[in-house]
Amino acid sequence: MPSRIRELTDPFGLRLRISVEPHPKGAMIVLERYDAAGRPRIHLDSYGGELLSGFIMAARLALPHPLPNERCDGAFPSELSLTHEPKVSIRVRQDDTGVSLEIPAPFWDKLYAELCLVIPHAREFTRNTFAKALVH
């Protein structure tokens, strides 16, 4: 599977990279803020990607009110939270590395649309990977 990479930008020049990459467990969705200090990078499986896309919509509907955190216990355990300070963002904190990635609100619509495209690719790649392993 060749990597699928998309670069998202917001009106203020912030950047978010989303890609699908091979992984021993199938495929992983990678989100990276390569414009931010430390270049935070997190990994999600299809389940984590679906949870993030649902959380984006829930956060949009909840604003300006808080939203309870969500746990993702898939291949890449994470916690999703809505933050209001210093700016409205979704924070994805990866359990195994402790890395947190902030996704400011101006990215939410574009990221939601990309996740709708990326998740099926990741799911199908994972399904094909395990189907081939069963044959051999």
mmCIF file of N, CA and C in Angstrom:
data_model
loop_
_atom_site.group_PDB
_atom_site.id
_atom_site.type_symbol
_atom_site.label_atom_id
_atom_site.label_comp_id
_atom_site.label_asym_id
_atom_site.label_seq_id
_atom_site.Cartn_x
_atom_site.Cartn_y
_atom_site.Cartn_z
ATOM 1 N N MET A 1 0.842 -1.185 0.000
ATOM 2 C CA MET A 1 0.000 0.000 0.000
ATOM 3 C C MET A 1 0.882 1.241 0.000
ATOM 4 N N PRO A 2 0.771 2.057 -1.012
ATOM 5 C CA PRO A 2 1.503 3.317 -0.980
ATOM 6 C C PRO A 2 0.866 4.257 0.036
ATOM 7 N N SER A 3 1.692 5.073 0.660
ATOM 8 C CA SER A 3 1.158 6.033 1.617
ATOM 9 C C SER A 3 0.227 7.003 0.912
ATOM 10 N N ARG A 4 -0.826 7.386 1.607
ATOM 11 C CA ARG A 4 -1.761 8.403 1.120
ATOM 12 C C ARG A 4 -1.559 9.591 2.036
ATOM 13 N N ILE A 5 -1.107 10.707 1.500
ATOM 14 C CA ILE A 5 -0.780 11.870 2.320
ATOM 15 C C ILE A 5 -1.575 13.068 1.832
ATOM 16 N N ARG A 6 -2.190 13.767 2.789
ATOM 17 C CA ARG A 6 -2.889 15.024 2.485
ATOM 18 C C ARG A 6 -2.401 16.083 3.473
ATOM 19 N N GLU A 7 -2.223 17.272 2.963
ATOM 20 C CA GLU A 7 -1.813 18.410 3.780
ATOM 21 C C GLU A 7 -3.014 19.331 3.949
ATOM 22 N N LEU A 8 -3.389 19.582 5.174
ATOM 23 C CA LEU A 8 -4.486 20.504 5.451
ATOM 24 C C LEU A 8 -3.885 21.787 6.012
ATOM 25 N N THR A 9 -4.428 22.920 5.586
ATOM 26 C CA THR A 9 -4.005 24.213 6.127
ATOM 27 C C THR A 9 -5.237 24.969 6.582
ATOM 28 N N ASP A 10 -5.034 25.863 7.531
ATOM 29 C CA ASP A 10 -6.145 26.706 7.957
ATOM 30 C C ASP A 10 -5.875 28.132 7.469
ATOM 31 N N PRO A 11 -6.825 29.047 7.648
ATOM 32 C CA PRO A 11 -6.641 30.416 7.139
ATOM 33 C C PRO A 11 -5.472 31.162 7.768
ATOM 34 N N PHE A 12 -4.926 30.648 8.877
ATOM 35 C CA PHE A 12 -3.838 31.330 9.572
ATOM 36 C C PHE A 12 -2.478 30.711 9.271
ATOM 37 N N GLY A 13 -2.434 29.730 8.357
ATOM 38 C CA GLY A 13 -1.168 29.122 7.965
ATOM 39 C C GLY A 13 -0.763 27.900 8.775
ATOM 40 N N LEU A 14 -1.585 27.475 9.724
ATOM 41 C CA LEU A 14 -1.273 26.259 10.475
ATOM 42 C C LEU A 14 -1.433 25.056 9.552
ATOM 43 N N ARG A 15 -0.684 23.993 9.843
ATOM 44 C CA ARG A 15 -0.683 22.825 8.971
ATOM 45 C C ARG A 15 -0.941 21.547 9.756
ATOM 46 N N LEU A 16 -1.663 20.643 9.108
ATOM 47 C CA LEU A 16 -1.943 19.319 9.659
ATOM 48 C C LEU A 16 -1.787 18.319 8.525
ATOM 49 N N ARG A 17 -0.956 17.320 8.735
ATOM 50 C CA ARG A 17 -0.752 16.269 7.734
ATOM 51 C C ARG A 17 -1.517 15.025 8.182
ATOM 52 N N ILE A 18 -2.239 14.409 7.264
ATOM 53 C CA ILE A 18 -2.948 13.165 7.532
ATOM 54 C C ILE A 18 -2.513 12.158 6.470
ATOM 55 N N SER A 19 -2.131 10.975 6.939
ATOM 56 C CA SER A 19 -1.690 9.945 6.001
ATOM 57 C C SER A 19 -2.171 8.576 6.456
ATOM 58 N N VAL A 20 -2.165 7.646 5.519
ATOM 59 C CA VAL A 20 -2.434 6.238 5.812
ATOM 60 C C VAL A 20 -1.156 5.501 5.461
ATOM 61 N N GLU A 21 -0.654 4.730 6.420
ATOM 62 C CA GLU A 21 0.612 4.024 6.232
ATOM 63 C C GLU A 21 0.473 2.568 6.643
ATOM 64 N N PRO A 22 1.274 1.685 6.039
ATOM 65 C CA PRO A 22 1.250 0.277 6.445
ATOM 66 C C PRO A 22 1.721 0.116 7.887
ATOM 67 N N HIS A 23 1.207 -0.897 8.544
ATOM 68 C CA HIS A 23 1.560 -1.206 9.927
ATOM 69 C C HIS A 23 1.425 -2.715 10.094
ATOM 70 N N PRO A 24 2.198 -3.351 10.971
ATOM 71 C CA PRO A 24 2.062 -4.801 11.155
ATOM 72 C C PRO A 24 0.637 -5.259 11.487
ATOM 73 N N LYS A 25 -0.158 -4.387 12.076
ATOM 74 C CA LYS A 25 -1.545 -4.732 12.393
ATOM 75 C C LYS A 25 -2.497 -4.369 11.257
ATOM 76 N N GLY A 26 -1.977 -3.968 10.121
ATOM 77 C CA GLY A 26 -2.805 -3.601 8.977
ATOM 78 C C GLY A 26 -2.410 -2.236 8.459
ATOM 79 N N ALA A 27 -3.208 -1.250 8.784
ATOM 80 C CA ALA A 27 -2.916 0.119 8.363
ATOM 81 C C ALA A 27 -3.112 1.050 9.540
ATOM 82 N N MET A 28 -2.414 2.154 9.503
ATOM 83 C CA MET A 28 -2.612 3.161 10.543
ATOM 84 C C MET A 28 -2.812 4.511 9.891
ATOM 85 N N ILE A 29 -3.604 5.313 10.581
ATOM 86 C CA ILE A 29 -3.841 6.694 10.189
ATOM 87 C C ILE A 29 -2.894 7.537 11.029
ATOM 88 N N VAL A 30 -2.135 8.393 10.376
ATOM 89 C CA VAL A 30 -1.150 9.217 11.066
ATOM 90 C C VAL A 30 -1.567 10.676 10.940
ATOM 91 N N LEU A 31 -1.610 11.371 12.072
ATOM 92 C CA LEU A 31 -1.863 12.810 12.094
ATOM 93 C C LEU A 31 -0.613 13.479 12.637
ATOM 94 N N GLU A 32 -0.166 14.522 11.946
ATOM 95 C CA GLU A 32 1.061 15.206 12.359
ATOM 96 C C GLU A 32 0.902 16.712 12.201
ATOM 97 N N ARG A 33 1.251 17.436 13.243
ATOM 98 C CA ARG A 33 1.318 18.898 13.193
ATOM 99 C C ARG A 33 2.786 19.264 12.989
ATOM 100 N N TYR A 34 3.276 19.133 11.763
ATOM 101 C CA TYR A 34 4.695 19.350 11.511
ATOM 102 C C TYR A 34 5.091 20.824 11.575
ATOM 103 N N ASP A 35 4.102 21.715 11.714
ATOM 104 C CA ASP A 35 4.401 23.136 11.867
ATOM 105 C C ASP A 35 4.532 23.521 13.338
ATOM 106 N N ALA A 36 4.165 22.615 14.252
ATOM 107 C CA ALA A 36 4.180 22.904 15.691
ATOM 108 C C ALA A 36 5.501 22.447 16.314
ATOM 109 N N ALA A 37 5.845 23.056 17.434
ATOM 110 C CA ALA A 37 7.053 22.677 18.159
ATOM 111 C C ALA A 37 7.017 21.196 18.522
ATOM 112 N N GLY A 38 8.113 20.498 18.259
ATOM 113 C CA GLY A 38 8.185 19.080 18.564
ATOM 114 C C GLY A 38 7.527 18.189 17.529
ATOM 115 N N ARG A 39 6.888 18.784 16.529
ATOM 116 C CA ARG A 39 6.204 18.022 15.461
ATOM 117 C C ARG A 39 5.389 16.858 16.022
ATOM 118 N N PRO A 40 4.398 17.149 16.854
ATOM 119 C CA PRO A 40 3.615 16.042 17.432
ATOM 120 C C PRO A 40 2.987 15.177 16.345
ATOM 121 N N ARG A 41 3.049 13.867 16.581
ATOM 122 C CA ARG A 41 2.579 12.872 15.611
ATOM 123 C C ARG A 41 1.862 11.779 16.390
ATOM 124 N N ILE A 42 0.642 11.459 15.963
ATOM 125 C CA ILE A 42 -0.115 10.394 16.615
ATOM 126 C C ILE A 42 -0.561 9.372 15.581
ATOM 127 N N HIS A 43 -0.856 8.172 16.069
ATOM 128 C CA HIS A 43 -1.307 7.076 15.214
ATOM 129 C C HIS A 43 -2.687 6.627 15.665
ATOM 130 N N LEU A 44 -3.518 6.290 14.696
ATOM 131 C CA LEU A 44 -4.851 5.760 14.962
ATOM 132 C C LEU A 44 -5.102 4.570 14.047
ATOM 133 N N ASP A 45 -5.863 3.590 14.529
ATOM 134 C CA ASP A 45 -6.372 2.563 13.631
ATOM 135 C C ASP A 45 -7.718 3.063 13.103
ATOM 136 N N SER A 46 -8.411 2.241 12.328
ATOM 137 C CA SER A 46 -9.698 2.678 11.770
ATOM 138 C C SER A 46 -10.692 3.043 12.867
ATOM 139 N N TYR A 47 -10.707 2.246 13.939
ATOM 140 C CA TYR A 47 -11.583 2.519 15.080
ATOM 141 C C TYR A 47 -11.284 3.898 15.674
ATOM 142 N N GLY A 48 -10.016 4.205 15.878
ATOM 143 C CA GLY A 48 -9.636 5.511 16.403
ATOM 144 C C GLY A 48 -10.004 6.639 15.457
ATOM 145 N N GLY A 49 -9.853 6.392 14.153
ATOM 146 C CA GLY A 49 -10.242 7.397 13.164
ATOM 147 C C GLY A 49 -11.735 7.660 13.182
ATOM 148 N N GLU A 50 -12.531 6.584 13.307
ATOM 149 C CA GLU A 50 -13.985 6.755 13.387
ATOM 150 C C GLU A 50 -14.383 7.499 14.650
ATOM 151 N N LEU A 51 -13.731 7.164 15.747
ATOM 152 C CA LEU A 51 -14.029 7.853 17.003
ATOM 153 C C LEU A 51 -13.685 9.338 16.900
ATOM 154 N N LEU A 52 -12.535 9.652 16.299
ATOM 155 C CA LEU A 52 -12.152 11.049 16.126
ATOM 156 C C LEU A 52 -13.149 11.782 15.239
ATOM 157 N N SER A 53 -13.601 11.167 14.157
ATOM 158 C CA SER A 53 -14.560 11.864 13.287
ATOM 159 C C SER A 53 -15.871 12.120 14.028
ATOM 160 N N GLY A 54 -16.333 11.159 14.825
ATOM 161 C CA GLY A 54 -17.532 11.379 15.636
ATOM 162 C C GLY A 54 -17.319 12.452 16.689
ATOM 163 N N PHE A 55 -16.129 12.473 17.272
ATOM 164 C CA PHE A 55 -15.820 13.467 18.305
ATOM 165 C C PHE A 55 -15.784 14.875 17.713
ATOM 166 N N ILE A 56 -15.295 14.993 16.482
ATOM 167 C CA ILE A 56 -15.297 16.298 15.812
ATOM 168 C C ILE A 56 -16.724 16.827 15.721
ATOM 169 N N MET A 57 -17.649 15.991 15.274
ATOM 170 C CA MET A 57 -19.044 16.423 15.138
ATOM 171 C C MET A 57 -19.644 16.736 16.504
ATOM 172 N N ALA A 58 -19.380 15.885 17.499
ATOM 173 C CA ALA A 58 -19.898 16.121 18.847
ATOM 174 C C ALA A 58 -19.359 17.436 19.419
ATOM 175 N N ALA A 59 -18.080 17.723 19.165
ATOM 176 C CA ALA A 59 -17.476 18.970 19.657
ATOM 177 C C ALA A 59 -18.130 20.178 18.992
ATOM 178 N N ARG A 60 -18.378 20.087 17.705
ATOM 179 C CA ARG A 60 -19.036 21.199 16.998
ATOM 180 C C ARG A 60 -20.407 21.479 17.593
ATOM 181 N N LEU A 61 -21.141 20.410 17.902
ATOM 182 C CA LEU A 61 -22.491 20.572 18.441
ATOM 183 C C LEU A 61 -22.479 21.023 19.897
ATOM 184 N N ALA A 62 -21.437 20.668 20.630
ATOM 185 C CA ALA A 62 -21.355 21.004 22.062
ATOM 186 C C ALA A 62 -20.974 22.465 22.302
ATOM 187 N N LEU A 63 -20.186 23.040 21.409
ATOM 188 C CA LEU A 63 -19.692 24.399 21.647
ATOM 189 C C LEU A 63 -20.828 25.365 21.877
ATOM 190 N N PRO A 64 -20.689 26.273 22.815
ATOM 191 C CA PRO A 64 -19.511 26.635 23.600
ATOM 192 C C PRO A 64 -19.397 25.856 24.915
ATOM 193 N N HIS A 65 -20.163 24.821 25.066
ATOM 194 C CA HIS A 65 -20.173 24.054 26.306
ATOM 195 C C HIS A 65 -19.100 22.971 26.287
ATOM 196 N N PRO A 66 -18.791 22.397 27.454
ATOM 197 C CA PRO A 66 -17.800 21.313 27.500
ATOM 198 C C PRO A 66 -18.363 20.019 26.916
ATOM 199 N N LEU A 67 -17.491 19.071 26.706
ATOM 200 C CA LEU A 67 -17.837 17.757 26.178
ATOM 201 C C LEU A 67 -17.019 16.732 26.966
ATOM 202 N N PRO A 68 -17.630 15.656 27.437
ATOM 203 C CA PRO A 68 -16.843 14.649 28.169
ATOM 204 C C PRO A 68 -15.755 14.046 27.269
ATOM 205 N N ASN A 69 -14.647 13.681 27.886
ATOM 206 C CA ASN A 69 -13.557 13.035 27.154
ATOM 207 C C ASN A 69 -14.021 11.683 26.634
ATOM 208 N N GLU A 70 -13.379 11.225 25.599
ATOM 209 C CA GLU A 70 -13.655 9.914 25.000
ATOM 210 C C GLU A 70 -12.382 9.089 25.043
ATOM 211 N N ARG A 71 -12.507 7.811 25.347
ATOM 212 C CA ARG A 71 -11.382 6.867 25.351
ATOM 213 C C ARG A 71 -11.428 6.018 24.088
ATOM 214 N N CYS A 72 -10.283 5.768 23.536
ATOM 215 C CA CYS A 72 -10.130 4.885 22.385
ATOM 216 C C CYS A 72 -9.164 3.786 22.803
ATOM 217 N N ASP A 73 -9.646 2.553 22.871
ATOM 218 C CA ASP A 73 -8.803 1.449 23.324
ATOM 219 C C ASP A 73 -8.388 0.529 22.183
ATOM 220 N N GLY A 74 -8.268 1.035 20.993
ATOM 221 C CA GLY A 74 -7.887 0.226 19.838
ATOM 222 C C GLY A 74 -6.402 -0.085 19.847
ATOM 223 N N ALA A 75 -5.835 -0.269 18.666
ATOM 224 C CA ALA A 75 -4.424 -0.607 18.528
ATOM 225 C C ALA A 75 -3.518 0.511 19.053
ATOM 226 N N PHE A 76 -4.021 1.728 19.067
ATOM 227 C CA PHE A 76 -3.258 2.885 19.532
ATOM 228 C C PHE A 76 -4.102 3.628 20.581
ATOM 229 N N PRO A 77 -4.144 3.128 21.815
ATOM 230 C CA PRO A 77 -5.012 3.729 22.841
ATOM 231 C C PRO A 77 -4.761 5.234 22.986
ATOM 232 N N SER A 78 -5.859 5.974 23.057
ATOM 233 C CA SER A 78 -5.794 7.432 23.084
ATOM 234 C C SER A 78 -6.951 7.994 23.896
ATOM 235 N N GLU A 79 -6.821 9.272 24.230
ATOM 236 C CA GLU A 79 -7.912 10.008 24.866
ATOM 237 C C GLU A 79 -8.181 11.251 24.036
ATOM 238 N N LEU A 80 -9.455 11.492 23.758
ATOM 239 C CA LEU A 80 -9.880 12.672 23.009
ATOM 240 C C LEU A 80 -10.539 13.637 23.972
ATOM 241 N N SER A 81 -10.181 14.901 23.877
ATOM 242 C CA SER A 81 -10.802 15.898 24.755
ATOM 243 C C SER A 81 -10.994 17.200 23.995
ATOM 244 N N LEU A 82 -12.021 17.931 24.413
ATOM 245 C CA LEU A 82 -12.304 19.258 23.866
ATOM 246 C C LEU A 82 -11.731 20.276 24.829
ATOM 247 N N THR A 83 -10.879 21.156 24.312
ATOM 248 C CA THR A 83 -10.299 22.211 25.140
ATOM 249 C C THR A 83 -10.818 23.560 24.656
ATOM 250 N N HIS A 84 -10.944 24.488 25.577
ATOM 251 C CA HIS A 84 -11.419 25.828 25.229
ATOM 252 C C HIS A 84 -10.332 26.894 25.375
ATOM 253 N N GLU A 85 -9.253 26.556 26.072
ATOM 254 C CA GLU A 85 -8.177 27.513 26.323
ATOM 255 C C GLU A 85 -6.850 26.916 25.900
ATOM 256 N N PRO A 86 -5.948 27.626 25.314
ATOM 257 C CA PRO A 86 -6.037 29.031 24.956
ATOM 258 C C PRO A 86 -6.914 29.269 23.728
ATOM 259 N N LYS A 87 -7.183 28.205 22.959
ATOM 260 C CA LYS A 87 -8.118 28.329 21.832
ATOM 261 C C LYS A 87 -8.895 27.025 21.751
ATOM 262 N N VAL A 88 -10.028 27.069 21.084
ATOM 263 C CA VAL A 88 -10.867 25.867 20.965
ATOM 264 C C VAL A 88 -10.139 24.846 20.099
ATOM 265 N N SER A 89 -9.922 23.671 20.679
ATOM 266 C CA SER A 89 -9.193 22.601 19.998
ATOM 267 C C SER A 89 -9.688 21.249 20.477
ATOM 268 N N ILE A 90 -9.411 20.254 19.684
ATOM 269 C CA ILE A 90 -9.544 18.871 20.124
ATOM 270 C C ILE A 90 -8.126 18.384 20.393
ATOM 271 N N ARG A 91 -7.945 17.807 21.566
ATOM 272 C CA ARG A 91 -6.637 17.260 21.930
ATOM 273 C C ARG A 91 -6.729 15.735 21.849
ATOM 274 N N VAL A 92 -5.796 15.139 21.122
ATOM 275 C CA VAL A 92 -5.681 13.688 21.070
ATOM 276 C C VAL A 92 -4.382 13.342 21.792
ATOM 277 N N ARG A 93 -4.521 12.607 22.897
ATOM 278 C CA ARG A 93 -3.343 12.215 23.681
ATOM 279 C C ARG A 93 -3.142 10.716 23.534
ATOM 280 N N GLN A 94 -1.977 10.330 23.039
ATOM 281 C CA GLN A 94 -1.631 8.929 22.821
ATOM 282 C C GLN A 94 -1.123 8.330 24.129
ATOM 283 N N ASP A 95 -1.745 7.237 24.592
ATOM 284 C CA ASP A 95 -1.387 6.627 25.874
ATOM 285 C C ASP A 95 0.041 6.103 25.906
ATOM 286 N N ASP A 96 0.464 5.393 24.867
ATOM 287 C CA ASP A 96 1.766 4.728 24.910
ATOM 288 C C ASP A 96 2.947 5.688 24.871
ATOM 289 N N THR A 97 2.806 6.818 24.202
ATOM 290 C CA THR A 97 3.912 7.772 24.085
ATOM 291 C C THR A 97 3.716 9.025 24.921
ATOM 292 N N GLY A 98 2.475 9.316 25.304
ATOM 293 C CA GLY A 98 2.181 10.555 26.013
ATOM 294 C C GLY A 98 2.122 11.766 25.103
ATOM 295 N N VAL A 99 2.314 11.566 23.807
ATOM 296 C CA VAL A 99 2.273 12.672 22.848
ATOM 297 C C VAL A 99 0.841 13.180 22.730
ATOM 298 N N SER A 100 0.694 14.508 22.745
ATOM 299 C CA SER A 100 -0.609 15.140 22.535
ATOM 300 C C SER A 100 -0.554 15.963 21.265
ATOM 301 N N LEU A 101 -1.611 15.874 20.491
ATOM 302 C CA LEU A 101 -1.725 16.651 19.264
ATOM 303 C C LEU A 101 -2.964 17.521 19.391
ATOM 304 N N GLU A 102 -2.788 18.811 19.189
ATOM 305 C CA GLU A 102 -3.893 19.771 19.242
ATOM 306 C C GLU A 102 -4.429 19.990 17.830
ATOM 307 N N ILE A 103 -5.739 19.879 17.693
ATOM 308 C CA ILE A 103 -6.387 20.122 16.403
ATOM 309 C C ILE A 103 -7.309 21.332 16.579
ATOM 310 N N PRO A 104 -6.840 22.530 16.194
ATOM 311 C CA PRO A 104 -7.655 23.738 16.338
ATOM 312 C C PRO A 104 -8.943 23.657 15.517
ATOM 313 N N ALA A 105 -9.975 24.327 15.983
ATOM 314 C CA ALA A 105 -11.297 24.286 15.359
ATOM 315 C C ALA A 105 -11.295 24.583 13.858
ATOM 316 N N PRO A 106 -10.462 25.501 13.336
ATOM 317 C CA PRO A 106 -10.498 25.740 11.890
ATOM 318 C C PRO A 106 -10.162 24.509 11.036
ATOM 319 N N PHE A 107 -9.537 23.477 11.622
ATOM 320 C CA PHE A 107 -9.212 22.250 10.885
ATOM 321 C C PHE A 107 -10.358 21.242 10.880
ATOM 322 N N TRP A 108 -11.316 21.369 11.758
ATOM 323 C CA TRP A 108 -12.278 20.301 12.003
ATOM 324 C C TRP A 108 -13.037 19.860 10.761
ATOM 325 N N ASP A 109 -13.555 20.799 9.978
ATOM 326 C CA ASP A 109 -14.352 20.417 8.802
ATOM 327 C C ASP A 109 -13.512 19.669 7.771
ATOM 328 N N LYS A 110 -12.318 20.191 7.477
ATOM 329 C CA LYS A 110 -11.445 19.532 6.504
ATOM 330 C C LYS A 110 -10.991 18.165 7.014
ATOM 331 N N LEU A 111 -10.661 18.086 8.300
ATOM 332 C CA LEU A 111 -10.215 16.814 8.857
ATOM 333 C C LEU A 111 -11.350 15.803 8.847
ATOM 334 N N TYR A 112 -12.549 16.240 9.190
ATOM 335 C CA TYR A 112 -13.706 15.341 9.160
ATOM 336 C C TYR A 112 -13.883 14.746 7.753
ATOM 337 N N ALA A 113 -13.810 15.601 6.738
ATOM 338 C CA ALA A 113 -13.962 15.133 5.359
ATOM 339 C C ALA A 113 -12.848 14.157 4.986
ATOM 340 N N GLU A 114 -11.620 14.457 5.362
ATOM 341 C CA GLU A 114 -10.499 13.554 5.062
ATOM 342 C C GLU A 114 -10.651 12.218 5.776
ATOM 343 N N LEU A 115 -11.110 12.253 7.032
ATOM 344 C CA LEU A 115 -11.311 10.996 7.760
ATOM 345 C C LEU A 115 -12.368 10.129 7.083
ATOM 346 N N CYS A 116 -13.394 10.766 6.516
ATOM 347 C CA CYS A 116 -14.422 10.005 5.783
ATOM 348 C C CYS A 116 -13.818 9.267 4.591
ATOM 349 N N LEU A 117 -12.760 9.787 4.007
ATOM 350 C CA LEU A 117 -12.080 9.147 2.885
ATOM 351 C C LEU A 117 -11.000 8.170 3.344
ATOM 352 N N VAL A 118 -10.280 8.527 4.379
ATOM 353 C CA VAL A 118 -9.136 7.746 4.846
ATOM 354 C C VAL A 118 -9.550 6.455 5.551
ATOM 355 N N ILE A 119 -10.570 6.520 6.369
ATOM 356 C CA ILE A 119 -10.973 5.356 7.173
ATOM 357 C C ILE A 119 -11.308 4.151 6.290
ATOM 358 N N PRO A 120 -12.090 4.295 5.221
ATOM 359 C CA PRO A 120 -12.342 3.127 4.370
ATOM 360 C C PRO A 120 -11.068 2.550 3.745
ATOM 361 N N HIS A 121 -10.126 3.425 3.342
ATOM 362 C CA HIS A 121 -8.854 2.945 2.795
ATOM 363 C C HIS A 121 -8.103 2.119 3.836
ATOM 364 N N ALA A 122 -8.015 2.637 5.054
ATOM 365 C CA ALA A 122 -7.306 1.928 6.125
ATOM 366 C C ALA A 122 -7.999 0.612 6.453
ATOM 367 N N ARG A 123 -9.310 0.625 6.531
ATOM 368 C CA ARG A 123 -10.065 -0.587 6.853
ATOM 369 C C ARG A 123 -9.872 -1.656 5.780
ATOM 370 N N GLU A 124 -9.947 -1.256 4.517
ATOM 371 C CA GLU A 124 -9.795 -2.213 3.421
ATOM 372 C C GLU A 124 -8.374 -2.764 3.370
ATOM 373 N N PHE A 125 -7.391 -1.908 3.569
ATOM 374 C CA PHE A 125 -6.011 -2.382 3.572
ATOM 375 C C PHE A 125 -5.800 -3.396 4.696
ATOM 376 N N THR A 126 -6.334 -3.111 5.875
ATOM 377 C CA THR A 126 -6.211 -4.033 7.000
ATOM 378 C C THR A 126 -6.912 -5.351 6.683
ATOM 379 N N ARG A 127 -8.106 -5.275 6.128
ATOM 380 C CA ARG A 127 -8.855 -6.486 5.778
ATOM 381 C C ARG A 127 -8.076 -7.330 4.777
ATOM 382 N N ASN A 128 -7.509 -6.703 3.743
ATOM 383 C CA ASN A 128 -6.725 -7.422 2.739
ATOM 384 C C ASN A 128 -5.445 -8.011 3.330
ATOM 385 N N THR A 129 -4.821 -7.285 4.245
ATOM 386 C CA THR A 129 -3.601 -7.778 4.886
ATOM 387 C C THR A 129 -3.881 -9.072 5.640
ATOM 388 N N PHE A 130 -4.972 -9.097 6.414
ATOM 389 C CA PHE A 130 -5.289 -10.294 7.189
ATOM 390 C C PHE A 130 -5.832 -11.418 6.316
ATOM 391 N N ALA A 131 -6.528 -11.078 5.237
ATOM 392 C CA ALA A 131 -7.016 -12.107 4.320
ATOM 393 C C ALA A 131 -5.843 -12.815 3.643
ATOM 394 N N LYS A 132 -4.828 -12.047 3.224
ATOM 395 C CA LYS A 132 -3.639 -12.635 2.600
ATOM 396 C C LYS A 132 -2.876 -13.496 3.604
ATOM 397 N N ALA A 133 -2.823 -13.064 4.863
ATOM 398 C CA ALA A 133 -2.121 -13.838 5.887
ATOM 399 C C ALA A 133 -2.815 -15.181 6.125
ATOM 400 N N LEU A 134 -4.125 -15.216 6.036
ATOM 401 C CA LEU A 134 -4.872 -16.470 6.228
ATOM 402 C C LEU A 134 -4.641 -17.448 5.088
ATOM 403 N N VAL A 135 -4.442 -16.928 3.867
ATOM 404 C CA VAL A 135 -4.232 -17.758 2.698
ATOM 405 C C VAL A 135 -2.851 -18.411 2.747
ATOM 406 N N HIS A 136 -1.873 -17.690 3.263
ATOM 407 C CA HIS A 136 -0.497 -18.202 3.295
ATOM 408 C C HIS A 136 -0.251 -18.938 4.533
#
